[in-house]
Amino acid sequence: MNHETYIGWSSVPRGANVRLADFHTGLANNLRSDKKGKKAVKKWAMESLNENREALSAAHDLFWTDKRYSLLIILQGMDTAGKDGAIKHVMSGLNPQGCRVESFGIPTRNEQNYPFLWRFWRSLPRKGEIGIFNRSYYEDVLVPKIHPEILNTQRLPPGYGSKSFWNARFEDINSFEKQLVNNGVIILKFFLHISFEEQKKRLISRLKTESKQWKFSSSDLSERDHWKQYQAAYEEIFSRTSTDYAPWYIIPADYKWVARMMIADLIVLSIRQLDLRYPEISDIQKMEIEAALEKLQNT
Ligand code: AMP
Ligand code: MG
């Protein structure tokens, strides 16, 4: 099945001038209003997610054994976009020994003692691991763009907030990612793209559901007021940091099952592309194995 035509997903081409309005948040146009189409896609997406979970587990096993690469998954999205759920669902069934999830909030006082990329360097997945950044250094070219006053508290040298300050941050991010890729880190960047309307529904559900209320933060509503500015800041991020070596994928996320299926699919594809194999067993090892089996069976 070609997901691109069925659901409609894209990686952002390098240097593209991204307009988020051009990327749908639900199903591809031809399926959006078609009830039968939606049902069929849902059924297929759920099956595909299950298959992909198994495939991911097998691919991860090989990845963990090989230990020459690590996989870094970056998850970004507006509040309620489904980052936590995607981690839970896509990663279930993986060997916890080879996984690492790091969530990033407002930089702490200690984190502000170092260059902004420091906390991400320390949190990278090790060779053989799949690491997820639940929010990332992309917050550093996002939140302070909308709330520049945040920078006043971060003990930055003069000139912060200027055009050249932002240029330098983007440059740092691109060269950081290039350095990682040069050293065997595979980077996948996912933006969970939800509509303004869908966020409203999810926030209402968060407020009304006891098991979700703890997640509510008053900033969820105040940041919603800046929706357009956030979308514009994200557009700049995609335009400036989607590269051949670390592409952005804008994932339609109004339907959680679509988003999860696609993320799992892209992870499996990217590991499979490495064409990893279990270590070959030499003739001497084969003899040793046979001898060991014989000894065990005879004792
Ligand atoms: P949550 O993901 O709901 O736990 O919230 C974490 C909060 O930290 C979000 O509001 C993020 O936007 C915020 N955050 C993360 N990184 C940064 C950053 N570098 N600068 C400012 N706010 C950030
Ligand atoms: Mg939150």
PDB file of C-alpha atoms and ligand atoms in Angstrom:
ATOM      1  CA  MET A   1       0.000   0.000   0.000  1.00  0.00           C
ATOM      2  CA  ASN A   2       1.343   3.389  -0.901  1.00  0.00           C
ATOM      3  CA  HIS A   3       0.690   5.474   2.200  1.00  0.00           C
ATOM      4  CA  GLU A   4       1.475   8.683   0.455  1.00  0.00           C
ATOM      5  CA  THR A   5      -1.502   8.463  -1.848  1.00  0.00           C
ATOM      6  CA  TYR A   6      -3.770   6.751   0.659  1.00  0.00           C
ATOM      7  CA  ILE A   7      -3.276   8.976   3.666  1.00  0.00           C
ATOM      8  CA  GLY A   8      -1.132  11.732   2.237  1.00  0.00           C
ATOM      9  CA  TRP A   9       2.109  12.317   4.102  1.00  0.00           C
ATOM     10  CA  SER A  10       5.278  14.069   3.098  1.00  0.00           C
ATOM     11  CA  SER A  11       8.731  14.812   4.293  1.00  0.00           C
ATOM     12  CA  VAL A  12       9.584  18.443   3.881  1.00  0.00           C
ATOM     13  CA  PRO A  13      12.001  18.974   0.996  1.00  0.00           C
ATOM     14  CA  ARG A  14      15.170  20.846   1.852  1.00  0.00           C
ATOM     15  CA  GLY A  15      14.781  24.608   1.509  1.00  0.00           C
ATOM     16  CA  ALA A  16      11.021  24.361   0.890  1.00  0.00           C
ATOM     17  CA  ASN A  17       8.981  27.377   1.778  1.00  0.00           C
ATOM     18  CA  VAL A  18       6.517  25.596   4.047  1.00  0.00           C
ATOM     19  CA  ARG A  19       2.953  26.773   4.590  1.00  0.00           C
ATOM     20  CA  LEU A  20       1.286  24.562   7.166  1.00  0.00           C
ATOM     21  CA  ALA A  21      -2.132  25.300   5.681  1.00  0.00           C
ATOM     22  CA  ASP A  22      -1.009  23.264   2.656  1.00  0.00           C
ATOM     23  CA  PHE A  23      -0.605  20.183   4.857  1.00  0.00           C
ATOM     24  CA  HIS A  24      -3.836  18.571   5.928  1.00  0.00           C
ATOM     25  CA  THR A  25      -4.346  17.419   9.501  1.00  0.00           C
ATOM     26  CA  GLY A  26      -6.835  14.618   8.878  1.00  0.00           C
ATOM     27  CA  LEU A  27      -7.113  12.375   5.885  1.00  0.00           C
ATOM     28  CA  ALA A  28      -6.145  13.208   2.327  1.00  0.00           C
ATOM     29  CA  ASN A  29      -8.726  15.353   0.517  1.00  0.00           C
ATOM     30  CA  ASN A  30     -10.282  12.510  -1.405  1.00  0.00           C
ATOM     31  CA  LEU A  31     -11.072  10.628   1.811  1.00  0.00           C
ATOM     32  CA  ARG A  32     -11.957  13.414   4.163  1.00  0.00           C
ATOM     33  CA  SER A  33     -15.672  13.551   3.459  1.00  0.00           C
ATOM     34  CA  ASP A  34     -16.058   9.948   2.413  1.00  0.00           C
ATOM     35  CA  LYS A  35     -17.397   7.950   5.372  1.00  0.00           C
ATOM     36  CA  LYS A  36     -16.753   4.573   3.819  1.00  0.00           C
ATOM     37  CA  GLY A  37     -13.272   5.729   2.888  1.00  0.00           C
ATOM     38  CA  LYS A  38     -12.574   6.830   6.450  1.00  0.00           C
ATOM     39  CA  LYS A  39     -13.741   3.535   7.901  1.00  0.00           C
ATOM     40  CA  ALA A  40     -11.600   1.588   5.477  1.00  0.00           C
ATOM     41  CA  VAL A  41      -8.565   3.735   6.215  1.00  0.00           C
ATOM     42  CA  LYS A  42      -9.048   3.320   9.956  1.00  0.00           C
ATOM     43  CA  LYS A  43      -9.257  -0.450   9.697  1.00  0.00           C
ATOM     44  CA  TRP A  44      -6.210  -0.560   7.503  1.00  0.00           C
ATOM     45  CA  ALA A  45      -4.274   1.883   9.694  1.00  0.00           C
ATOM     46  CA  MET A  46      -4.938  -0.169  12.844  1.00  0.00           C
ATOM     47  CA  GLU A  47      -3.835  -3.366  11.126  1.00  0.00           C
ATOM     48  CA  SER A  48      -0.827  -1.627   9.713  1.00  0.00           C
ATOM     49  CA  LEU A  49       0.142  -0.278  13.161  1.00  0.00           C
ATOM     50  CA  ASN A  50      -0.010  -3.793  14.593  1.00  0.00           C
ATOM     51  CA  GLU A  51       2.114  -5.173  11.781  1.00  0.00           C
ATOM     52  CA  ASN A  52       4.513  -2.297  12.118  1.00  0.00           C
ATOM     53  CA  ARG A  53       4.829  -2.879  15.853  1.00  0.00           C
ATOM     54  CA  GLU A  54       5.993  -6.411  15.194  1.00  0.00           C
ATOM     55  CA  ALA A  55       8.268  -5.260  12.385  1.00  0.00           C
ATOM     56  CA  LEU A  56       9.644  -2.547  14.626  1.00  0.00           C
ATOM     57  CA  SER A  57      10.393  -4.994  17.385  1.00  0.00           C
ATOM     58  CA  ALA A  58      12.333  -7.215  14.948  1.00  0.00           C
ATOM     59  CA  ALA A  59      14.149  -4.236  13.401  1.00  0.00           C
ATOM     60  CA  HIS A  60      15.008  -2.903  16.847  1.00  0.00           C
ATOM     61  CA  ASP A  61      16.463  -6.248  17.882  1.00  0.00           C
ATOM     62  CA  LEU A  62      18.823  -6.155  14.934  1.00  0.00           C
ATOM     63  CA  PHE A  63      19.642  -2.517  15.559  1.00  0.00           C
ATOM     64  CA  TRP A  64      20.459  -3.278  19.199  1.00  0.00           C
ATOM     65  CA  THR A  65      22.677  -6.201  18.218  1.00  0.00           C
ATOM     66  CA  ASP A  66      24.473  -4.240  15.514  1.00  0.00           C
ATOM     67  CA  LYS A  67      25.351  -1.295  17.823  1.00  0.00           C
ATOM     68  CA  ARG A  68      26.842   0.914  15.129  1.00  0.00           C
ATOM     69  CA  TYR A  69      23.948   3.344  14.831  1.00  0.00           C
ATOM     70  CA  SER A  70      21.499   5.054  17.093  1.00  0.00           C
ATOM     71  CA  LEU A  71      18.102   6.395  16.126  1.00  0.00           C
ATOM     72  CA  LEU A  72      16.929   9.749  17.375  1.00  0.00           C
ATOM     73  CA  ILE A  73      13.253  10.539  17.018  1.00  0.00           C
ATOM     74  CA  ILE A  74      12.199  14.094  17.601  1.00  0.00           C
ATOM     75  CA  LEU A  75       8.568  14.718  18.448  1.00  0.00           C
ATOM     76  CA  GLN A  76       7.146  18.190  18.252  1.00  0.00           C
ATOM     77  CA  GLY A  77       3.592  19.472  18.120  1.00  0.00           C
ATOM     78  CA  MET A  78       1.162  21.881  19.695  1.00  0.00           C
ATOM     79  CA  ASP A  79      -0.277  21.000  23.107  1.00  0.00           C
ATOM     80  CA  THR A  80      -2.563  17.939  22.877  1.00  0.00           C
ATOM     81  CA  ALA A  81      -1.083  16.937  19.498  1.00  0.00           C
ATOM     82  CA  GLY A  82      -0.565  13.411  20.839  1.00  0.00           C
ATOM     83  CA  LYS A  83       3.149  13.186  21.548  1.00  0.00           C
ATOM     84  CA  ASP A  84       2.791  11.172  24.772  1.00  0.00           C
ATOM     85  CA  GLY A  85       0.250   8.796  23.246  1.00  0.00           C
ATOM     86  CA  ALA A  86       2.406   8.250  20.169  1.00  0.00           C
ATOM     87  CA  ILE A  87       5.345   7.285  22.383  1.00  0.00           C
ATOM     88  CA  LYS A  88       3.225   4.882  24.383  1.00  0.00           C
ATOM     89  CA  HIS A  89       1.586   3.184  21.429  1.00  0.00           C
ATOM     90  CA  VAL A  90       4.377   3.122  18.889  1.00  0.00           C
ATOM     91  CA  MET A  91       7.036   2.019  21.338  1.00  0.00           C
ATOM     92  CA  SER A  92       5.044  -0.675  23.090  1.00  0.00           C
ATOM     93  CA  GLY A  93       6.562  -4.023  22.334  1.00  0.00           C
ATOM     94  CA  LEU A  94      10.121  -2.699  22.052  1.00  0.00           C
ATOM     95  CA  ASN A  95      12.884  -4.023  24.244  1.00  0.00           C
ATOM     96  CA  PRO A  96      13.034  -1.413  27.044  1.00  0.00           C
ATOM     97  CA  GLN A  97      16.757  -2.061  27.365  1.00  0.00           C
ATOM     98  CA  GLY A  98      17.357  -0.428  23.997  1.00  0.00           C
ATOM     99  CA  CYS A  99      15.038   2.561  24.405  1.00  0.00           C
ATOM    100  CA  ARG A 100      15.437   5.973  25.875  1.00  0.00           C
ATOM    101  CA  VAL A 101      12.744   8.637  26.172  1.00  0.00           C
ATOM    102  CA  GLU A 102      13.615  12.154  27.268  1.00  0.00           C
ATOM    103  CA  SER A 103      11.059  14.897  27.809  1.00  0.00           C
ATOM    104  CA  PHE A 104      12.150  18.501  27.793  1.00  0.00           C
ATOM    105  CA  GLY A 105      10.475  21.372  29.591  1.00  0.00           C
ATOM    106  CA  ILE A 106      11.510  24.939  30.258  1.00  0.00           C
ATOM    107  CA  PRO A 107      15.308  24.926  30.774  1.00  0.00           C
ATOM    108  CA  THR A 108      16.170  24.714  34.461  1.00  0.00           C
ATOM    109  CA  ARG A 109      18.475  27.095  36.245  1.00  0.00           C
ATOM    110  CA  ASN A 110      21.301  24.593  35.890  1.00  0.00           C
ATOM    111  CA  GLU A 111      20.614  23.910  32.225  1.00  0.00           C
ATOM    112  CA  GLN A 112      20.880  27.636  31.608  1.00  0.00           C
ATOM    113  CA  ASN A 113      24.518  27.442  32.721  1.00  0.00           C
ATOM    114  CA  TYR A 114      25.395  25.838  29.410  1.00  0.00           C
ATOM    115  CA  PRO A 115      24.854  26.418  25.680  1.00  0.00           C
ATOM    116  CA  PHE A 116      21.280  25.527  24.732  1.00  0.00           C
ATOM    117  CA  LEU A 117      22.260  22.274  23.019  1.00  0.00           C
ATOM    118  CA  TRP A 118      24.041  20.916  26.065  1.00  0.00           C
ATOM    119  CA  ARG A 119      21.081  19.122  27.628  1.00  0.00           C
ATOM    120  CA  PHE A 120      20.382  17.407  24.299  1.00  0.00           C
ATOM    121  CA  TRP A 121      23.950  16.216  23.896  1.00  0.00           C
ATOM    122  CA  ARG A 122      23.715  14.550  27.299  1.00  0.00           C
ATOM    123  CA  SER A 123      20.443  12.877  26.462  1.00  0.00           C
ATOM    124  CA  LEU A 124      21.347  11.297  23.147  1.00  0.00           C
ATOM    125  CA  PRO A 125      20.557   7.622  22.607  1.00  0.00           C
ATOM    126  CA  ARG A 126      23.580   5.357  22.849  1.00  0.00           C
ATOM    127  CA  LYS A 127      24.670   3.208  19.931  1.00  0.00           C
ATOM    128  CA  GLY A 128      22.027   0.545  19.356  1.00  0.00           C
ATOM    129  CA  GLU A 129      19.324   2.529  21.152  1.00  0.00           C
ATOM    130  CA  ILE A 130      16.199   4.198  19.886  1.00  0.00           C
ATOM    131  CA  GLY A 131      15.885   7.536  21.639  1.00  0.00           C
ATOM    132  CA  ILE A 132      12.896   9.811  21.635  1.00  0.00           C
ATOM    133  CA  PHE A 133      13.013  13.495  22.388  1.00  0.00           C
ATOM    134  CA  ASN A 134       9.564  14.483  23.587  1.00  0.00           C
ATOM    135  CA  ARG A 135      10.073  18.173  22.662  1.00  0.00           C
ATOM    136  CA  SER A 136      13.580  19.221  21.822  1.00  0.00           C
ATOM    137  CA  TYR A 137      15.930  22.065  20.915  1.00  0.00           C
ATOM    138  CA  TYR A 138      13.241  23.127  18.453  1.00  0.00           C
ATOM    139  CA  GLU A 139      11.510  24.647  21.491  1.00  0.00           C
ATOM    140  CA  ASP A 140      14.491  27.008  21.671  1.00  0.00           C
ATOM    141  CA  VAL A 141      13.583  28.493  18.287  1.00  0.00           C
ATOM    142  CA  LEU A 142       9.882  28.386  19.056  1.00  0.00           C
ATOM    143  CA  VAL A 143       8.694  29.467  22.500  1.00  0.00           C
ATOM    144  CA  PRO A 144      11.078  32.432  22.887  1.00  0.00           C
ATOM    145  CA  LYS A 145      10.092  33.614  19.402  1.00  0.00           C
ATOM    146  CA  ILE A 146       6.554  34.054  20.669  1.00  0.00           C
ATOM    147  CA  HIS A 147       7.620  35.141  24.167  1.00  0.00           C
ATOM    148  CA  PRO A 148      10.949  36.960  23.692  1.00  0.00           C
ATOM    149  CA  GLU A 149      10.913  38.052  27.355  1.00  0.00           C
ATOM    150  CA  ILE A 150      11.864  34.470  28.312  1.00  0.00           C
ATOM    151  CA  LEU A 151      15.331  35.181  26.963  1.00  0.00           C
ATOM    152  CA  ASN A 152      15.838  37.941  29.547  1.00  0.00           C
ATOM    153  CA  THR A 153      16.090  35.335  32.278  1.00  0.00           C
ATOM    154  CA  GLN A 154      18.494  33.016  30.465  1.00  0.00           C
ATOM    155  CA  ARG A 155      21.775  34.866  31.094  1.00  0.00           C
ATOM    156  CA  LEU A 156      22.603  35.256  27.429  1.00  0.00           C
ATOM    157  CA  PRO A 157      25.343  37.529  26.063  1.00  0.00           C
ATOM    158  CA  PRO A 158      24.238  40.848  24.509  1.00  0.00           C
ATOM    159  CA  GLY A 159      22.494  40.748  21.154  1.00  0.00           C
ATOM    160  CA  TYR A 160      20.046  37.992  22.023  1.00  0.00           C
ATOM    161  CA  GLY A 161      16.729  38.184  20.233  1.00  0.00           C
ATOM    162  CA  SER A 162      18.266  39.839  17.160  1.00  0.00           C
ATOM    163  CA  LYS A 163      18.067  38.410  13.648  1.00  0.00           C
ATOM    164  CA  SER A 164      21.646  37.205  13.852  1.00  0.00           C
ATOM    165  CA  PHE A 165      20.925  35.525  17.209  1.00  0.00           C
ATOM    166  CA  TRP A 166      18.158  33.448  15.620  1.00  0.00           C
ATOM    167  CA  ASN A 167      20.286  32.754  12.542  1.00  0.00           C
ATOM    168  CA  ALA A 168      23.001  31.420  14.831  1.00  0.00           C
ATOM    169  CA  ARG A 169      20.549  29.129  16.642  1.00  0.00           C
ATOM    170  CA  PHE A 170      19.323  27.673  13.369  1.00  0.00           C
ATOM    171  CA  GLU A 171      22.894  27.272  12.195  1.00  0.00           C
ATOM    172  CA  ASP A 172      23.805  25.525  15.463  1.00  0.00           C
ATOM    173  CA  ILE A 173      20.864  23.152  15.112  1.00  0.00           C
ATOM    174  CA  ASN A 174      21.701  22.230  11.528  1.00  0.00           C
ATOM    175  CA  SER A 175      25.354  21.667  12.281  1.00  0.00           C
ATOM    176  CA  PHE A 176      24.533  19.722  15.464  1.00  0.00           C
ATOM    177  CA  GLU A 177      22.327  17.381  13.470  1.00  0.00           C
ATOM    178  CA  LYS A 178      24.949  17.085  10.722  1.00  0.00           C
ATOM    179  CA  GLN A 179      27.539  16.144  13.307  1.00  0.00           C
ATOM    180  CA  LEU A 180      25.257  13.486  14.751  1.00  0.00           C
ATOM    181  CA  VAL A 181      24.512  12.007  11.347  1.00  0.00           C
ATOM    182  CA  ASN A 182      28.215  11.960  10.505  1.00  0.00           C
ATOM    183  CA  ASN A 183      28.646   9.826  13.611  1.00  0.00           C
ATOM    184  CA  GLY A 184      25.983   7.217  12.947  1.00  0.00           C
ATOM    185  CA  VAL A 185      22.903   8.842  14.454  1.00  0.00           C
ATOM    186  CA  ILE A 186      19.811   8.531  12.298  1.00  0.00           C
ATOM    187  CA  ILE A 187      17.445  11.418  12.860  1.00  0.00           C
ATOM    188  CA  LEU A 188      13.715  11.440  12.211  1.00  0.00           C
ATOM    189  CA  LYS A 189      11.764  14.556  13.035  1.00  0.00           C
ATOM    190  CA  PHE A 190       8.002  14.357  13.376  1.00  0.00           C
ATOM    191  CA  PHE A 191       5.618  17.257  13.693  1.00  0.00           C
ATOM    192  CA  LEU A 192       2.205  16.090  14.861  1.00  0.00           C
ATOM    193  CA  HIS A 193      -0.018  18.400  12.889  1.00  0.00           C
ATOM    194  CA  ILE A 194      -3.465  19.010  14.407  1.00  0.00           C
ATOM    195  CA  SER A 195      -6.102  21.572  13.515  1.00  0.00           C
ATOM    196  CA  PHE A 196      -7.208  24.425  15.754  1.00  0.00           C
ATOM    197  CA  GLU A 197     -10.631  22.782  16.019  1.00  0.00           C
ATOM    198  CA  GLU A 198      -9.193  19.409  17.016  1.00  0.00           C
ATOM    199  CA  GLN A 199      -7.126  21.050  19.750  1.00  0.00           C
ATOM    200  CA  LYS A 200     -10.305  22.600  21.140  1.00  0.00           C
ATOM    201  CA  LYS A 201     -11.975  19.182  21.293  1.00  0.00           C
ATOM    202  CA  ARG A 202      -8.988  17.614  22.989  1.00  0.00           C
ATOM    203  CA  LEU A 203      -8.640  20.394  25.532  1.00  0.00           C
ATOM    204  CA  ILE A 204     -12.318  20.101  26.419  1.00  0.00           C
ATOM    205  CA  SER A 205     -11.885  16.365  26.807  1.00  0.00           C
ATOM    206  CA  ARG A 206      -8.802  16.955  28.972  1.00  0.00           C
ATOM    207  CA  LEU A 207     -10.825  19.279  31.199  1.00  0.00           C
ATOM    208  CA  LYS A 208     -13.793  16.944  31.476  1.00  0.00           C
ATOM    209  CA  THR A 209     -12.044  13.600  31.940  1.00  0.00           C
ATOM    210  CA  GLU A 210     -10.787  12.828  35.404  1.00  0.00           C
ATOM    211  CA  SER A 211      -7.872  10.737  34.211  1.00  0.00           C
ATOM    212  CA  LYS A 212      -6.713  13.520  31.912  1.00  0.00           C
ATOM    213  CA  GLN A 213      -7.244  16.558  34.126  1.00  0.00           C
ATOM    214  CA  TRP A 214      -3.749  16.360  35.612  1.00  0.00           C
ATOM    215  CA  LYS A 215      -2.335  17.126  32.198  1.00  0.00           C
ATOM    216  CA  PHE A 216      -4.099  20.450  31.969  1.00  0.00           C
ATOM    217  CA  SER A 217      -1.976  23.509  32.398  1.00  0.00           C
ATOM    218  CA  SER A 218      -3.353  27.026  32.204  1.00  0.00           C
ATOM    219  CA  SER A 219      -0.636  27.709  29.652  1.00  0.00           C
ATOM    220  CA  ASP A 220      -2.461  25.315  27.306  1.00  0.00           C
ATOM    221  CA  LEU A 221      -5.119  28.002  26.886  1.00  0.00           C
ATOM    222  CA  SER A 222      -2.842  31.023  26.837  1.00  0.00           C
ATOM    223  CA  GLU A 223      -0.606  29.405  24.225  1.00  0.00           C
ATOM    224  CA  ARG A 224      -3.674  28.536  22.154  1.00  0.00           C
ATOM    225  CA  ASP A 225      -4.256  32.272  21.850  1.00  0.00           C
ATOM    226  CA  HIS A 226      -0.926  32.440  20.000  1.00  0.00           C
ATOM    227  CA  TRP A 227      -1.827  29.626  17.605  1.00  0.00           C
ATOM    228  CA  LYS A 228      -1.074  31.616  14.453  1.00  0.00           C
ATOM    229  CA  GLN A 229       2.298  32.772  15.731  1.00  0.00           C
ATOM    230  CA  TYR A 230       3.216  29.205  16.662  1.00  0.00           C
ATOM    231  CA  GLN A 231       2.214  27.938  13.244  1.00  0.00           C
ATOM    232  CA  ALA A 232       4.351  30.650  11.635  1.00  0.00           C
ATOM    233  CA  ALA A 233       7.316  29.830  13.885  1.00  0.00           C
ATOM    234  CA  TYR A 234       6.953  26.150  12.969  1.00  0.00           C
ATOM    235  CA  GLU A 235       6.831  27.030   9.277  1.00  0.00           C
ATOM    236  CA  GLU A 236      10.136  28.814   9.675  1.00  0.00           C
ATOM    237  CA  ILE A 237      11.573  25.809  11.520  1.00  0.00           C
ATOM    238  CA  PHE A 238      10.581  23.406   8.730  1.00  0.00           C
ATOM    239  CA  SER A 239      11.822  25.739   6.021  1.00  0.00           C
ATOM    240  CA  ARG A 240      15.189  26.188   7.674  1.00  0.00           C
ATOM    241  CA  THR A 241      15.930  22.827   9.258  1.00  0.00           C
ATOM    242  CA  SER A 242      14.522  20.139   7.015  1.00  0.00           C
ATOM    243  CA  THR A 243      17.598  18.628   5.405  1.00  0.00           C
ATOM    244  CA  ASP A 244      18.375  15.524   3.410  1.00  0.00           C
ATOM    245  CA  TYR A 245      20.184  14.099   6.427  1.00  0.00           C
ATOM    246  CA  ALA A 246      17.549  15.026   9.030  1.00  0.00           C
ATOM    247  CA  PRO A 247      14.186  15.544   7.350  1.00  0.00           C
ATOM    248  CA  TRP A 248      10.989  16.786   8.929  1.00  0.00           C
ATOM    249  CA  TYR A 249       7.808  14.800   8.496  1.00  0.00           C
ATOM    250  CA  ILE A 250       4.575  16.674   8.923  1.00  0.00           C
ATOM    251  CA  ILE A 251       2.244  14.023  10.248  1.00  0.00           C
ATOM    252  CA  PRO A 252      -1.517  14.546  10.007  1.00  0.00           C
ATOM    253  CA  ALA A 253      -2.551  13.979  13.622  1.00  0.00           C
ATOM    254  CA  ASP A 254      -6.265  14.760  13.973  1.00  0.00           C
ATOM    255  CA  TYR A 255      -6.774  10.995  13.872  1.00  0.00           C
ATOM    256  CA  LYS A 256      -4.434   9.402  16.358  1.00  0.00           C
ATOM    257  CA  TRP A 257      -4.464   6.073  14.536  1.00  0.00           C
ATOM    258  CA  VAL A 258      -3.195   7.756  11.362  1.00  0.00           C
ATOM    259  CA  ALA A 259      -0.358   9.507  13.173  1.00  0.00           C
ATOM    260  CA  ARG A 260       0.748   6.417  15.099  1.00  0.00           C
ATOM    261  CA  MET A 261       0.638   4.174  12.070  1.00  0.00           C
ATOM    262  CA  MET A 262       2.706   6.612  10.041  1.00  0.00           C
ATOM    263  CA  ILE A 263       5.331   7.145  12.706  1.00  0.00           C
ATOM    264  CA  ALA A 264       5.796   3.408  13.194  1.00  0.00           C
ATOM    265  CA  ASP A 265       5.980   2.969   9.440  1.00  0.00           C
ATOM    266  CA  LEU A 266       8.657   5.601   8.992  1.00  0.00           C
ATOM    267  CA  ILE A 267      10.758   4.215  11.840  1.00  0.00           C
ATOM    268  CA  VAL A 268      10.631   0.693  10.416  1.00  0.00           C
ATOM    269  CA  LEU A 269      11.528   1.986   6.949  1.00  0.00           C
ATOM    270  CA  SER A 270      14.485   3.954   8.188  1.00  0.00           C
ATOM    271  CA  ILE A 271      15.937   0.992  10.121  1.00  0.00           C
ATOM    272  CA  ARG A 272      15.332  -1.371   7.216  1.00  0.00           C
ATOM    273  CA  GLN A 273      17.183   0.959   4.880  1.00  0.00           C
ATOM    274  CA  LEU A 274      20.339   0.219   6.850  1.00  0.00           C
ATOM    275  CA  ASP A 275      20.120  -3.366   5.666  1.00  0.00           C
ATOM    276  CA  LEU A 276      21.532  -4.731   8.916  1.00  0.00           C
ATOM    277  CA  ARG A 277      22.261  -8.411   9.390  1.00  0.00           C
ATOM    278  CA  TYR A 278      22.971 -10.552  12.424  1.00  0.00           C
ATOM    279  CA  PRO A 279      26.707 -11.252  12.681  1.00  0.00           C
ATOM    280  CA  GLU A 280      27.807 -14.072  10.422  1.00  0.00           C
ATOM    281  CA  ILE A 281      28.866 -17.246  12.145  1.00  0.00           C
ATOM    282  CA  SER A 282      32.303 -18.443  11.062  1.00  0.00           C
ATOM    283  CA  ASP A 283      33.077 -22.092  10.341  1.00  0.00           C
ATOM    284  CA  ILE A 284      35.014 -22.320  13.596  1.00  0.00           C
ATOM    285  CA  GLN A 285      32.054 -20.870  15.530  1.00  0.00           C
ATOM    286  CA  LYS A 286      29.728 -23.355  13.818  1.00  0.00           C
ATOM    287  CA  MET A 287      31.939 -26.210  14.976  1.00  0.00           C
ATOM    288  CA  GLU A 288      31.996 -24.788  18.482  1.00  0.00           C
ATOM    289  CA  ILE A 289      28.193 -24.511  18.464  1.00  0.00           C
ATOM    290  CA  GLU A 290      27.804 -28.101  17.314  1.00  0.00           C
ATOM    291  CA  ALA A 291      30.279 -29.314  19.921  1.00  0.00           C
ATOM    292  CA  ALA A 292      28.485 -27.327  22.644  1.00  0.00           C
ATOM    293  CA  LEU A 293      25.103 -28.749  21.612  1.00  0.00           C
ATOM    294  CA  GLU A 294      26.458 -32.261  21.608  1.00  0.00           C
ATOM    295  CA  LYS A 295      28.009 -31.814  25.028  1.00  0.00           C
ATOM    296  CA  LEU A 296      24.794 -30.394  26.498  1.00  0.00           C
ATOM    297  CA  GLN A 297      22.639 -33.112  25.001  1.00  0.00           C
ATOM    298  CA  ASN A 298      24.900 -35.820  26.409  1.00  0.00           C
ATOM    299  CA  THR A 299      24.963 -34.539  29.983  1.00  0.00           C
TER     300      THR A 299
HETATM  301  P1  AMP B   1       4.806  19.497  28.711  1.00  0.00           P
HETATM  302  O1  AMP B   1       5.389  18.953  27.446  1.00  0.00           O
HETATM  303  O2  AMP B   1       3.325  19.567  28.700  1.00  0.00           O
HETATM  304  O3  AMP B   1       5.356  18.806  29.920  1.00  0.00           O
HETATM  305  O4  AMP B   1       5.284  21.021  28.845  1.00  0.00           O
HETATM  306  C1  AMP B   1       6.598  21.427  28.744  1.00  0.00           C
HETATM  307  C2  AMP B   1       6.601  22.910  28.515  1.00  0.00           C
HETATM  308  O5  AMP B   1       7.960  23.368  28.459  1.00  0.00           O
HETATM  309  C3  AMP B   1       5.939  23.313  27.216  1.00  0.00           C
HETATM  310  O6  AMP B   1       5.086  24.388  27.418  1.00  0.00           O
HETATM  311  C4  AMP B   1       7.123  23.729  26.351  1.00  0.00           C
HETATM  312  O7  AMP B   1       6.793  24.675  25.382  1.00  0.00           O
HETATM  313  C5  AMP B   1       8.085  24.255  27.386  1.00  0.00           C
HETATM  314  N1  AMP B   1       9.475  24.287  26.904  1.00  0.00           N
HETATM  315  C6  AMP B   1      10.243  23.252  26.524  1.00  0.00           C
HETATM  316  N2  AMP B   1      11.456  23.660  26.111  1.00  0.00           N
HETATM  317  C7  AMP B   1      11.457  25.009  26.220  1.00  0.00           C
HETATM  318  C8  AMP B   1      12.414  26.018  25.947  1.00  0.00           C
HETATM  319  N3  AMP B   1      13.624  25.716  25.478  1.00  0.00           N
HETATM  320  N4  AMP B   1      12.077  27.289  26.180  1.00  0.00           N
HETATM  321  C9  AMP B   1      10.853  27.589  26.676  1.00  0.00           C
HETATM  322  N5  AMP B   1       9.900  26.693  26.948  1.00  0.00           N
HETATM  323  C10 AMP B   1      10.190  25.414  26.724  1.00  0.00           C
HETATM  324 MG    MG B   2       1.484  20.285  28.511  1.00  0.00          MG
END
